[in-house]
Coordinates of C-alpha atoms in Angstrom, one line a residue:
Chain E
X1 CA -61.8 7.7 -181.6
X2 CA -60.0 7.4 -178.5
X3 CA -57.5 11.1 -177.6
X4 CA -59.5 12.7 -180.3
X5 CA -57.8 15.8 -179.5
X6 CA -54.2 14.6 -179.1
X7 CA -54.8 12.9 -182.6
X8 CA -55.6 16.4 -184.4
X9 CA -52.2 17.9 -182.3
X10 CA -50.5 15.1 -184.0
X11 CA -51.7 15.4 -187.4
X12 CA -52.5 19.3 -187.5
X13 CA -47.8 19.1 -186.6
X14 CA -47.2 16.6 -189.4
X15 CA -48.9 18.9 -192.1
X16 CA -47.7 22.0 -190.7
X17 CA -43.8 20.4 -190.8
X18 CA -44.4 18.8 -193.7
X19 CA -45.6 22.1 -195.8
X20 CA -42.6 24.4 -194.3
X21 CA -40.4 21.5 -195.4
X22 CA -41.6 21.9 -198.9
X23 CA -41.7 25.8 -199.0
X24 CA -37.8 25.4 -197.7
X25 CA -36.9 23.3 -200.2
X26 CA -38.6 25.0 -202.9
X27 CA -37.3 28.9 -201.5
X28 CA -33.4 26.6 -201.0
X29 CA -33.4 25.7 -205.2
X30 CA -35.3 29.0 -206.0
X31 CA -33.7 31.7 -203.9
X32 CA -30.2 30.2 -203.0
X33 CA -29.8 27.8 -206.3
X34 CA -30.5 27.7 -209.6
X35 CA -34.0 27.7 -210.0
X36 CA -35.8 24.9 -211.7
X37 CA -35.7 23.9 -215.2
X38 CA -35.2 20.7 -217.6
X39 CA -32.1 21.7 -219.6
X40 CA -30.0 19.0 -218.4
X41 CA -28.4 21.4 -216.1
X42 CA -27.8 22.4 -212.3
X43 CA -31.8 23.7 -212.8
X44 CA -32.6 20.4 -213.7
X45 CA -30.6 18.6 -210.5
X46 CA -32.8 21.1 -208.2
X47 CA -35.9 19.0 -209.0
X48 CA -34.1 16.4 -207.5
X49 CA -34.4 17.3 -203.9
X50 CA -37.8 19.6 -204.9
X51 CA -39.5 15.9 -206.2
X52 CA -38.1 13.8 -203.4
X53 CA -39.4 16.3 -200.4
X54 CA -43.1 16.8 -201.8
X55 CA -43.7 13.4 -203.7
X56 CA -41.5 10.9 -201.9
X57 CA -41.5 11.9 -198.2
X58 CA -44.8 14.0 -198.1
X59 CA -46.8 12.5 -200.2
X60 CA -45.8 8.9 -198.7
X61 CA -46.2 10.1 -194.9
X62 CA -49.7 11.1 -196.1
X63 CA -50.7 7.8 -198.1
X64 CA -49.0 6.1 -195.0
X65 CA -51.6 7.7 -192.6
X66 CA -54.9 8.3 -194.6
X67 CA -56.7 5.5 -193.0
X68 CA -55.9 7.2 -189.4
X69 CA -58.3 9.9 -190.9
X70 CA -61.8 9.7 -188.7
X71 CA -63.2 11.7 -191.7
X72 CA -62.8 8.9 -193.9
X73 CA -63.9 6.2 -191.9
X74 CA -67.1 7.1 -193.6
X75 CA -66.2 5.9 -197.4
X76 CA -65.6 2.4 -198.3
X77 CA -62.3 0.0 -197.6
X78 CA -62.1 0.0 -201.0
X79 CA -62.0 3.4 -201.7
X80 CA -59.7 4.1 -198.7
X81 CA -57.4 1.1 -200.3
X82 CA -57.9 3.2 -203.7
X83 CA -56.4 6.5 -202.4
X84 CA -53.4 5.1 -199.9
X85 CA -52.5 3.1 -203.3
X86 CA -53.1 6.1 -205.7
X87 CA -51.0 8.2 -203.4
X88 CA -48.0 6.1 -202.6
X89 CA -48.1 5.4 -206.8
X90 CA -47.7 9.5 -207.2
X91 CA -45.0 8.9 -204.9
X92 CA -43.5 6.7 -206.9
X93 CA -43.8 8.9 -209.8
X94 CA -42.2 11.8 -208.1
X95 CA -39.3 9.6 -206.7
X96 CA -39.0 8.0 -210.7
X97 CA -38.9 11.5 -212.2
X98 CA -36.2 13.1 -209.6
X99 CA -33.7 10.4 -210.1
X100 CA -34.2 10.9 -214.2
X101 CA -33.4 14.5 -213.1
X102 CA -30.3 13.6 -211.6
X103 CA -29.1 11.2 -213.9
X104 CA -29.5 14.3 -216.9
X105 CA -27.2 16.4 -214.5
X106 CA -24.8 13.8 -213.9
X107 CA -24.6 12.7 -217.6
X108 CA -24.3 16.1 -218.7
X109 CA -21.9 17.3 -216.3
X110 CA -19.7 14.3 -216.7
X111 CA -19.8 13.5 -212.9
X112 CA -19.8 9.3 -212.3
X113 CA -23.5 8.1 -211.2
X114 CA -24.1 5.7 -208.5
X115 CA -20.6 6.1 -206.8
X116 CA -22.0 7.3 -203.4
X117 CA -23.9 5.6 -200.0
X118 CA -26.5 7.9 -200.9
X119 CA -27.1 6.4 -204.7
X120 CA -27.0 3.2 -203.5
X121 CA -29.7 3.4 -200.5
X122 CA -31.8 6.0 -202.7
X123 CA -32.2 3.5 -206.0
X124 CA -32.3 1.0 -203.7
X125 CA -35.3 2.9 -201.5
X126 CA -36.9 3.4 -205.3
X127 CA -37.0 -0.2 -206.4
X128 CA -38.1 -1.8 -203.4
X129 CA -40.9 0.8 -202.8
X130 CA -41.5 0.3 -206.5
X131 CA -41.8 -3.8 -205.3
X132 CA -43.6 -3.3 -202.2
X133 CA -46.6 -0.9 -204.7
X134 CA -46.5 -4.2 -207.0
X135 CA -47.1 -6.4 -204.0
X136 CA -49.4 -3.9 -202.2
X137 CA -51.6 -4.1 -205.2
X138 CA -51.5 -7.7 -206.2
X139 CA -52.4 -8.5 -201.9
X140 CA -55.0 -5.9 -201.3
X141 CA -56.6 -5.0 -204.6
X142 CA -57.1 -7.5 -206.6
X143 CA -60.4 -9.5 -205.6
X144 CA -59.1 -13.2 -205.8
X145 CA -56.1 -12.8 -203.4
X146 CA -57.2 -15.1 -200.5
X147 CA -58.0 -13.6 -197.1
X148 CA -55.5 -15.7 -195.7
X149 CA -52.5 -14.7 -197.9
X150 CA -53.6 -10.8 -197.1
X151 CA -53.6 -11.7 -193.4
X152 CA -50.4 -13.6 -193.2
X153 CA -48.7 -10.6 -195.4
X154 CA -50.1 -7.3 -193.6
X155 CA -47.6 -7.7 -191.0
X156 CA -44.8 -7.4 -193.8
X157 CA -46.7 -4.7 -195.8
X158 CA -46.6 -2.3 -192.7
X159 CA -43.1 -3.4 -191.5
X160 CA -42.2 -2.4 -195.4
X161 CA -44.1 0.6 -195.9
X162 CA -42.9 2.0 -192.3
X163 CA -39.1 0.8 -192.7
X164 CA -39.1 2.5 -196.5
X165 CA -40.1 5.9 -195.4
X166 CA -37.6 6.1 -192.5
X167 CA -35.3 4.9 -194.8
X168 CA -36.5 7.7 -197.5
X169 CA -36.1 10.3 -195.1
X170 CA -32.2 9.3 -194.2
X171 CA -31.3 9.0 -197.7
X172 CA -32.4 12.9 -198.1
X173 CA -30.7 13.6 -195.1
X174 CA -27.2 12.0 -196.7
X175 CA -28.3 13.8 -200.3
X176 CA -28.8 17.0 -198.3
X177 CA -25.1 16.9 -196.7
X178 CA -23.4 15.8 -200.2
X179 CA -25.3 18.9 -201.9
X180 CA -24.1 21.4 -199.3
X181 CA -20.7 20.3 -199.2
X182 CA -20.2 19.9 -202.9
X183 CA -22.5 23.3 -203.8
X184 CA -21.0 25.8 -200.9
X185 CA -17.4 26.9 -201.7
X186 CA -17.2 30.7 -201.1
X187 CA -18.2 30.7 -198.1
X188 CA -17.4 26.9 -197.5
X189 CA -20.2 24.6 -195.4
X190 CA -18.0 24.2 -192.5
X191 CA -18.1 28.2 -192.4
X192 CA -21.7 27.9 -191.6
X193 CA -23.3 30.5 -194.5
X194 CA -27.2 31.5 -194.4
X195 CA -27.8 29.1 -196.9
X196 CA -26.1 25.8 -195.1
X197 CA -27.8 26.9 -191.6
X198 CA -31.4 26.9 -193.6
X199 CA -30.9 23.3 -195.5
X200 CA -30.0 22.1 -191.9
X201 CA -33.4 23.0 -191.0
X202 CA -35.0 21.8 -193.6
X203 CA -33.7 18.8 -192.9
X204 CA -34.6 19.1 -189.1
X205 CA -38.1 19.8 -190.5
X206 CA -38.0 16.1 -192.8
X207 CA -36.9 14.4 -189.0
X208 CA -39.8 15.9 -187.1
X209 CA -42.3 15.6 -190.1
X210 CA -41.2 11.4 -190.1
X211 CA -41.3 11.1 -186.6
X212 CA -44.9 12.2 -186.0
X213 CA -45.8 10.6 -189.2
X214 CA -44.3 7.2 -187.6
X215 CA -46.3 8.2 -184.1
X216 CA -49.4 8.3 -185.7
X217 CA -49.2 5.3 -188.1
X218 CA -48.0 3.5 -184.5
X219 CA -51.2 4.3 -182.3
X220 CA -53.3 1.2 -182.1
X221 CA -56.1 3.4 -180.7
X222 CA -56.3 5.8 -184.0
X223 CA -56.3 2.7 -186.0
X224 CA -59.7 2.6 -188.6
X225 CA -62.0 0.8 -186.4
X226 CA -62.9 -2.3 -188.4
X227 CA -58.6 -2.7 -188.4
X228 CA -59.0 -2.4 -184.4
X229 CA -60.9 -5.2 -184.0
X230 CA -58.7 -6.9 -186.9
X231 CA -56.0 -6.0 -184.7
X232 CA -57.6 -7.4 -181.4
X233 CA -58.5 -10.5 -183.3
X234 CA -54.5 -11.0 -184.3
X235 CA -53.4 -10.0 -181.1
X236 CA -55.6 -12.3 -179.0
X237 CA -55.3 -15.2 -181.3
X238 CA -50.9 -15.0 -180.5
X239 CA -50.2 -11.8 -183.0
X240 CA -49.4 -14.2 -186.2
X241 CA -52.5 -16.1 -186.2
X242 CA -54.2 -16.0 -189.4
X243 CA -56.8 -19.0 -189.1
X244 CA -58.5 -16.2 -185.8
X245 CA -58.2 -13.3 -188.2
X246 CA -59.9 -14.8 -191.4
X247 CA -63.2 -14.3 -190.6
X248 CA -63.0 -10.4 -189.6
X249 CA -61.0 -10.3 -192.9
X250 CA -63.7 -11.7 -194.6
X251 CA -66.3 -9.7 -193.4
X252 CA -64.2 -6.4 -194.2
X253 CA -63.5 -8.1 -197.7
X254 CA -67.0 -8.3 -198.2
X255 CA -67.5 -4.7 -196.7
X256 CA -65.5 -3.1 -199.4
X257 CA -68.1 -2.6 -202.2
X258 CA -70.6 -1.4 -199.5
X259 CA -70.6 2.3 -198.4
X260 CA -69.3 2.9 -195.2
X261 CA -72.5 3.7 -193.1
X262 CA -73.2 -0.2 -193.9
X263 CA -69.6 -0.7 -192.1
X264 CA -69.8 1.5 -189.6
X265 CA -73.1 -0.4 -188.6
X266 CA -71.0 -3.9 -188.6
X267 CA -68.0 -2.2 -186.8
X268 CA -70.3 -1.4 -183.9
X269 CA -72.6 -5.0 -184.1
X270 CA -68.9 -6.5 -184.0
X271 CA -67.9 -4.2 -180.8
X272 CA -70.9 -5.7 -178.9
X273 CA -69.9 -9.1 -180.0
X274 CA -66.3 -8.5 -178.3
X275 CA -67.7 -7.1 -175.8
X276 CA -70.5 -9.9 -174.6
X277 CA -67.7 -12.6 -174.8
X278 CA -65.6 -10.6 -172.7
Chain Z
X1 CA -42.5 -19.1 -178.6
X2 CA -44.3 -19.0 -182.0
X3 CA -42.1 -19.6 -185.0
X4 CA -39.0 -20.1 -183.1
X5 CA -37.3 -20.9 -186.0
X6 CA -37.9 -18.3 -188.0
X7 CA -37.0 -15.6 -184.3
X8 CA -33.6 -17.9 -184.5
X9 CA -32.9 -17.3 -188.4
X10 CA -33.4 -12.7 -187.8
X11 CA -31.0 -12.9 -185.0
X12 CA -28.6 -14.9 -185.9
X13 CA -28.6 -12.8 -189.4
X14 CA -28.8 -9.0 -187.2
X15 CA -26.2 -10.8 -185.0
X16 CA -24.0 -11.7 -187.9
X17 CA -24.7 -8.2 -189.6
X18 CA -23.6 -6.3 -186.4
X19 CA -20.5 -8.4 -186.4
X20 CA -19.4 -7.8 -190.1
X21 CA -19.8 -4.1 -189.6
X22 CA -17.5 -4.0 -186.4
X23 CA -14.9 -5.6 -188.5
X24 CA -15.9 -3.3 -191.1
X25 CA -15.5 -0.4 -189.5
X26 CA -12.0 -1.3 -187.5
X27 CA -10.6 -2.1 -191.2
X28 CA -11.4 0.8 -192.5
X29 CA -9.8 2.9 -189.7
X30 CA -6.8 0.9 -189.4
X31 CA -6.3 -0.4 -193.0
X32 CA -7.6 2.8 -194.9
X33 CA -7.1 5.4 -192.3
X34 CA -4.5 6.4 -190.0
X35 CA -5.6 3.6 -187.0
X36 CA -6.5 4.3 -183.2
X37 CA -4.8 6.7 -180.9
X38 CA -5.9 9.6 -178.4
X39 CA -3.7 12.2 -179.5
X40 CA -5.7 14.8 -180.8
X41 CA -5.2 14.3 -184.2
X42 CA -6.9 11.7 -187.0
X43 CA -5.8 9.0 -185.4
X44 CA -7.9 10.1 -182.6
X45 CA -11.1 11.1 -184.9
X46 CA -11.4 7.6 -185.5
X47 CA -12.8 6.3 -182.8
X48 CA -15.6 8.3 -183.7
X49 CA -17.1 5.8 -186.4
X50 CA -15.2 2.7 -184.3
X51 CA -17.2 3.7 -180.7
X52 CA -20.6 4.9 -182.5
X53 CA -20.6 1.5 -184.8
X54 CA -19.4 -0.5 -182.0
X55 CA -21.6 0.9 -179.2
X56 CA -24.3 3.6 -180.4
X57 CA -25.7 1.2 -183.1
X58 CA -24.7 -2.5 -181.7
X59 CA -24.9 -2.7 -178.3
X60 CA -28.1 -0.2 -178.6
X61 CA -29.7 -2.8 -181.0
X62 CA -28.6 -5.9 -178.6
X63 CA -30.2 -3.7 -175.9
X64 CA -33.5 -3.4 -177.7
X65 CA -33.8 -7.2 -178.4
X66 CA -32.5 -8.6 -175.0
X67 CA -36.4 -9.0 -174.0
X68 CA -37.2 -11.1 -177.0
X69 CA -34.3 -14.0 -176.4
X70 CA -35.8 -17.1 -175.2
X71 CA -33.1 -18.5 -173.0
X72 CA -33.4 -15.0 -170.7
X73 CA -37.3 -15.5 -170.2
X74 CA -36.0 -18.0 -166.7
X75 CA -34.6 -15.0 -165.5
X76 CA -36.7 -11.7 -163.5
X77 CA -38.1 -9.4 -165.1
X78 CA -35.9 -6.7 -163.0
X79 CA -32.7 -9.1 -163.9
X80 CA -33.3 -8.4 -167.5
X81 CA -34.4 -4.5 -167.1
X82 CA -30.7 -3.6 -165.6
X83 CA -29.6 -5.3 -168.5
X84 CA -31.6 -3.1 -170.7
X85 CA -30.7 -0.2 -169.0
X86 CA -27.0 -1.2 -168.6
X87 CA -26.7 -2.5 -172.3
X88 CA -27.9 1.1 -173.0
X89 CA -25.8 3.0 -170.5
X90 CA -22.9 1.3 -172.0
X91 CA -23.9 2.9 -175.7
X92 CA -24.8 6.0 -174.3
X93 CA -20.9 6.2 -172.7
X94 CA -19.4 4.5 -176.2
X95 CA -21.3 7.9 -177.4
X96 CA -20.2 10.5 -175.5
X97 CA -16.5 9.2 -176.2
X98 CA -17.2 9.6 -179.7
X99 CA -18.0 13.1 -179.0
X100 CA -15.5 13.8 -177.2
X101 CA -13.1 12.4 -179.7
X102 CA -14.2 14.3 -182.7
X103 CA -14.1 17.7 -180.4
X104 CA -10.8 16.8 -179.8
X105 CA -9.7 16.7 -183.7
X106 CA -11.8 19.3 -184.7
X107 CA -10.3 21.7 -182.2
X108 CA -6.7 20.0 -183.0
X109 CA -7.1 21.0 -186.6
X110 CA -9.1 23.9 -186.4
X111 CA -12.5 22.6 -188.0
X112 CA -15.5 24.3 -186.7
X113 CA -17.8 22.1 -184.3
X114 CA -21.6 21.8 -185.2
X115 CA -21.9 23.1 -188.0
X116 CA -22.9 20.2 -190.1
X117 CA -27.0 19.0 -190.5
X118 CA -24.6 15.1 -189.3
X119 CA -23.4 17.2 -186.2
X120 CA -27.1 19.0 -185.1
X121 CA -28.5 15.4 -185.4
X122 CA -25.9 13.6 -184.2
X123 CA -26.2 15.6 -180.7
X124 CA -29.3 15.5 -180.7
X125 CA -29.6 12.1 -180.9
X126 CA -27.4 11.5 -177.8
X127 CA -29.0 14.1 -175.7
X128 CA -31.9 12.8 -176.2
X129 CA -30.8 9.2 -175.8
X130 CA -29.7 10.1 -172.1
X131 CA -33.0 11.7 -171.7
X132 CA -34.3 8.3 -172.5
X133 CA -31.9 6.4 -170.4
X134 CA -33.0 8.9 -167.6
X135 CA -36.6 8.5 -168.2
X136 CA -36.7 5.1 -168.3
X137 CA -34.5 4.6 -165.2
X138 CA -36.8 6.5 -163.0
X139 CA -40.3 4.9 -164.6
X140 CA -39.1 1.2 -164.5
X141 CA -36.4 0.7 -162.2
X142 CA -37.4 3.0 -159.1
X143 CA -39.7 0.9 -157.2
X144 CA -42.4 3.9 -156.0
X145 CA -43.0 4.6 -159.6
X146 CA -46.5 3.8 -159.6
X147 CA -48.0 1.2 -162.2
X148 CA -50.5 3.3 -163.8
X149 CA -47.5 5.7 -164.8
X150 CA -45.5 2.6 -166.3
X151 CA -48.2 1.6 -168.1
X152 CA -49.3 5.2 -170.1
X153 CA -45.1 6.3 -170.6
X154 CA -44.7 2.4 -172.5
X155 CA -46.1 3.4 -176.1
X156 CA -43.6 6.6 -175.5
X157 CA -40.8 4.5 -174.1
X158 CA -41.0 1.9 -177.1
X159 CA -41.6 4.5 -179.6
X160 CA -38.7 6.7 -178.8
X161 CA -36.3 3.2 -177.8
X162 CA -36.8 2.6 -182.4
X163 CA -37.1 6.1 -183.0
X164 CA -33.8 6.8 -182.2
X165 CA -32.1 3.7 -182.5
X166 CA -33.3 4.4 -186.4
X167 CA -32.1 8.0 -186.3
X168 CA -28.6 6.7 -184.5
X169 CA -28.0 4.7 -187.7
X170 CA -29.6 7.8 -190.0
X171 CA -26.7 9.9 -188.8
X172 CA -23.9 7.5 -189.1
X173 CA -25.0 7.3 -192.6
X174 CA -24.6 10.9 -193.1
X175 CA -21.3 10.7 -191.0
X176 CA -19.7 7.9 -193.5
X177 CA -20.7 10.4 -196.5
X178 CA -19.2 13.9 -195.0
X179 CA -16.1 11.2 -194.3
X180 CA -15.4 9.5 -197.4
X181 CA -16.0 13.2 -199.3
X182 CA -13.5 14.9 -197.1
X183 CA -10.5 12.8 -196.7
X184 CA -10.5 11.1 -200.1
X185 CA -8.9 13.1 -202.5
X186 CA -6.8 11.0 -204.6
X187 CA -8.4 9.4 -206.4
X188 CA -11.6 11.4 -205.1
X189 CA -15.0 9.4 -203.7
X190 CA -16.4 10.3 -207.0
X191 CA -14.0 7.8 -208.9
X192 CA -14.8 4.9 -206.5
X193 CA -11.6 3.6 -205.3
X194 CA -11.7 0.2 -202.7
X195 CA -12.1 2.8 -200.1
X196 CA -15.2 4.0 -201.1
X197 CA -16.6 0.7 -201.9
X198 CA -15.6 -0.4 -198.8
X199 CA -17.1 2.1 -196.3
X200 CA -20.5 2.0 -198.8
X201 CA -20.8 -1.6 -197.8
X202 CA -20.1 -0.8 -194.3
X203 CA -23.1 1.6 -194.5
X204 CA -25.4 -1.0 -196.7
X205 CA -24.7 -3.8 -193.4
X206 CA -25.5 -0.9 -191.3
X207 CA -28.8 -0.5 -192.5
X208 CA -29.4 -4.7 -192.6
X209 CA -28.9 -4.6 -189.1
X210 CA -30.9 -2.0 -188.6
X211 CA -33.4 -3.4 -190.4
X212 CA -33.7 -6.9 -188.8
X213 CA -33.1 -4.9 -185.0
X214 CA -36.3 -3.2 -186.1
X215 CA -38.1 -6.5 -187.1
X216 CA -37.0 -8.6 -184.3
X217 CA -38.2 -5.5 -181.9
X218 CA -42.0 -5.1 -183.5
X219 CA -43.2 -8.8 -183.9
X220 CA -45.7 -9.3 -181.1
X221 CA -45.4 -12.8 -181.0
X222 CA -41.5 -12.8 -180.1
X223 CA -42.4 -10.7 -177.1
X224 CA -41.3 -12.1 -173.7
X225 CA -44.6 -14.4 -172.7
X226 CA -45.7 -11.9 -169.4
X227 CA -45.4 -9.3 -171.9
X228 CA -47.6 -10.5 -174.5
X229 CA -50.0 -10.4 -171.9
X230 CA -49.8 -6.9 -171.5
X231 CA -50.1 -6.4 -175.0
X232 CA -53.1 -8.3 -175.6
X233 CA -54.7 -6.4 -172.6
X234 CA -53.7 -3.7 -173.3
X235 CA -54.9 -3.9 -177.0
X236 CA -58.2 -5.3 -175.8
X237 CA -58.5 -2.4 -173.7
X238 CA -58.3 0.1 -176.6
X239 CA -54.2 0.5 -176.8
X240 CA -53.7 2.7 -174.3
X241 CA -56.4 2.0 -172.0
X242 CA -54.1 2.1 -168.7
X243 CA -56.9 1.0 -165.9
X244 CA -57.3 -2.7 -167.8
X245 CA -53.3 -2.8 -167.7
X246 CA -52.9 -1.7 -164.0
X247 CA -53.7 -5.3 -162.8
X248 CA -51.1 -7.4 -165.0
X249 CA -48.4 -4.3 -164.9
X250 CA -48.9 -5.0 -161.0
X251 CA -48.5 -8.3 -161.0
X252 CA -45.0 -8.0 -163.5
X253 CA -44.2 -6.0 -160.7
X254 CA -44.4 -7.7 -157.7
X255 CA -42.5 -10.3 -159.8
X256 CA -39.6 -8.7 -160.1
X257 CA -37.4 -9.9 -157.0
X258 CA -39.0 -13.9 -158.0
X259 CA -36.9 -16.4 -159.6
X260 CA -38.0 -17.0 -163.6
X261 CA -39.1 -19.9 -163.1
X262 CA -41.9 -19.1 -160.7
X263 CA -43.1 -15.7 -163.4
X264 CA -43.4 -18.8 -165.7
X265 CA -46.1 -20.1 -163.8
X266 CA -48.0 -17.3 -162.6
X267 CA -47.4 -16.1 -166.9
X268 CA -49.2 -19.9 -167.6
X269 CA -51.7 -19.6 -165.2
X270 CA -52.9 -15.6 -166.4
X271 CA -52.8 -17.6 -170.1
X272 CA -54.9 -20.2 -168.5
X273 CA -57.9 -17.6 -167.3
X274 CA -57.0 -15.8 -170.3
X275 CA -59.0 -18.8 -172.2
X276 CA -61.2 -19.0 -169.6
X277 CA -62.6 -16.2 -170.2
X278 CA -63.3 -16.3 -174.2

């Protein structure tokens, strides 16, 4: 891998922003809220932002960048393809379970649902991440998908995937402004308590997490290394070119039962091929 | 250009987008709200969401996608980089107004400054835009920059260009939700009067545009032709492999003070050895 170093800067920053981010919001609902509980209750809101900050953003950032992972680059496609679907999946989950958690509070507390910009771009964020899972699946794991339809939809799937967790990210930034303006009334948000100054960091902490989770998904150069030459293949052939990219697709597809010293060997025997014709 | 119809179809949609939410937001502060003046007071506030819509998120989008419309690949390359750069110089000014303009109230009405997570972002969004514009003044349109330099502060460049054209729209977001909760109060923005409706949509057209600015911006094929030459160099090169781009970031160079239609053919005749050479 090419900026070895600079890679493990990157990704040694991502985890460390994204773990404070998830012991500030769990030290925000424990220590300045409520707590956490399920009795339909304020304690039962807090797992609202608690479930969206580890399982929808961290989780995600991490399913989002686990092929970028040189460690892995040993094990199969298929197993790599396995774990970024498991893990997006238990995303899902955690996003599924925190709105339940926030419709119980509403409904309990008799406050209208799905009045506010926030509701509508966070169930909105839900079901078409929910969409792009079913679609994700259907493309890349089941065997009889042709190469070409995975080909012409990759482009889309990252476009998606990328778009979705930016957009994630805002929505908690909007749910993290409504919470402190409707939960701080003595002393008020615009007064600026200990408790508003440390959600605005933990929302700081969601922005820097997302952007070096969006750097690192971006560098060609940390790509996997079979996707490299997949992505050399697209690139030369005029980006969108799926007839140029079916046969390296092929060859991963084939490559995914194998273990990944097999591919590894390929990678390298395809290298030499790009580089003779060069 | 590949799939010229489907380039034609995003842009006319962001295009149309952009336009709804202008007249979006100008009915909202002049129907809704108490219209445009510069007097300190609410009236004045409102040119916050008016110059930010108008300027921070449109023209910034516009100038993102300038390189990617057909009809300006006749002109130069430096031709269509002042119009980057002015495009964005332009939003950057539409910005600090908006500051300025919300300092103004706030200090009018006695509202603390900065101490919302929408305020910390918000600033630092437009500092660091004008660190942008600044950057990428002195790396692309001062002539001694050298080529190798261009070449490794691009991927940075580009990156940070969607990064915060993404977080610009991120804050208005949160802007439109502090907004709506503070100044309706009867009926409140938990009841859903037209009002609220209203400015939700305005946020949901937002985020289209956002959306197809982002989509427009990453497809490699839609790149400017001498451009896509970079790319596939610099991809073939291992991504950020700056000596293989040094040659064709000259050339762009040199063409810079020629006529379009001359880049053209020196573009067709690199294509040309291109093939040659596979």
């Amino acid at each position: 891998m090419e900026d070895f170093k600079q890679f493990l800067v990157a990704l040694s920053a991502a985890a460390a922003f994204g773990f404070v981010a998830i012991i500030f919001v769990l030290r925000w609902v424990l220590n300045y809220k409520e707590g956490l509980a399920w009795d339909g209750g304020a304690a039962e809101f807090n797992w609202h932002p608690v479930l969206v900050v580890t399982g929808f953003i961290f989780l995600q950032g991490i399913a989002i960048i686990v092929y970028r992972l040189p460690w892995t680059w040993q094990c199969s496609k298929l197993m790599m393809k396995l774990i970024h679907a498991g893990l997006n999946l238990l995303a899902f989950i955690f996003a599924v379970v925190s709105l339940v958690a926030v419709f119980d509070f509403h409904n309990g507390a008799n406050i209208p649902n799905m009045y506010s910009l926030h509701s509508w771009l966070g169930l909105m964020a839900v079901i078409l991440y929910g969409l792009q899972l079913v679609l994700g699946v259907g493309m890349y794991l089941i065997p009889i998908t042709p190469a070409s339809w995975r080909a012409a939809f990759m482009p889309l799937h990252v476009y998606s995937g990328l778009l979705l967790f930016g957009s994630v990210i805002s929505v908690a930034l909007m749910g993290i402004t409504e919470k402190l303006i409707f939960s701080l009334k003595n002393p008020m948000y615009k007064e600026s308590p200990p408790e508003a100054i440390f959600v605005n960091v933990l929302g700081l902490l969601l922005v820097i997490f997302g952007a070096l989770i969006l750097w690192i998904a971006t560098r060609t150069s940390w790509k996997r290394p079979s996707d490299q030459i997949l992505h050399t293949r697209h690139t030369n052939g005029g980006a969108e070119d799926n007839t140029s990219v079916e046969p390296a697709l092929s060859q991963l597809s084939a490559a995914d039962s194998e273990a990944c010293g097999e591919v590894r060997k390929r990678v390298n025997k395809l290298d030499d091929q790009e580089l003779i014709t060069k």
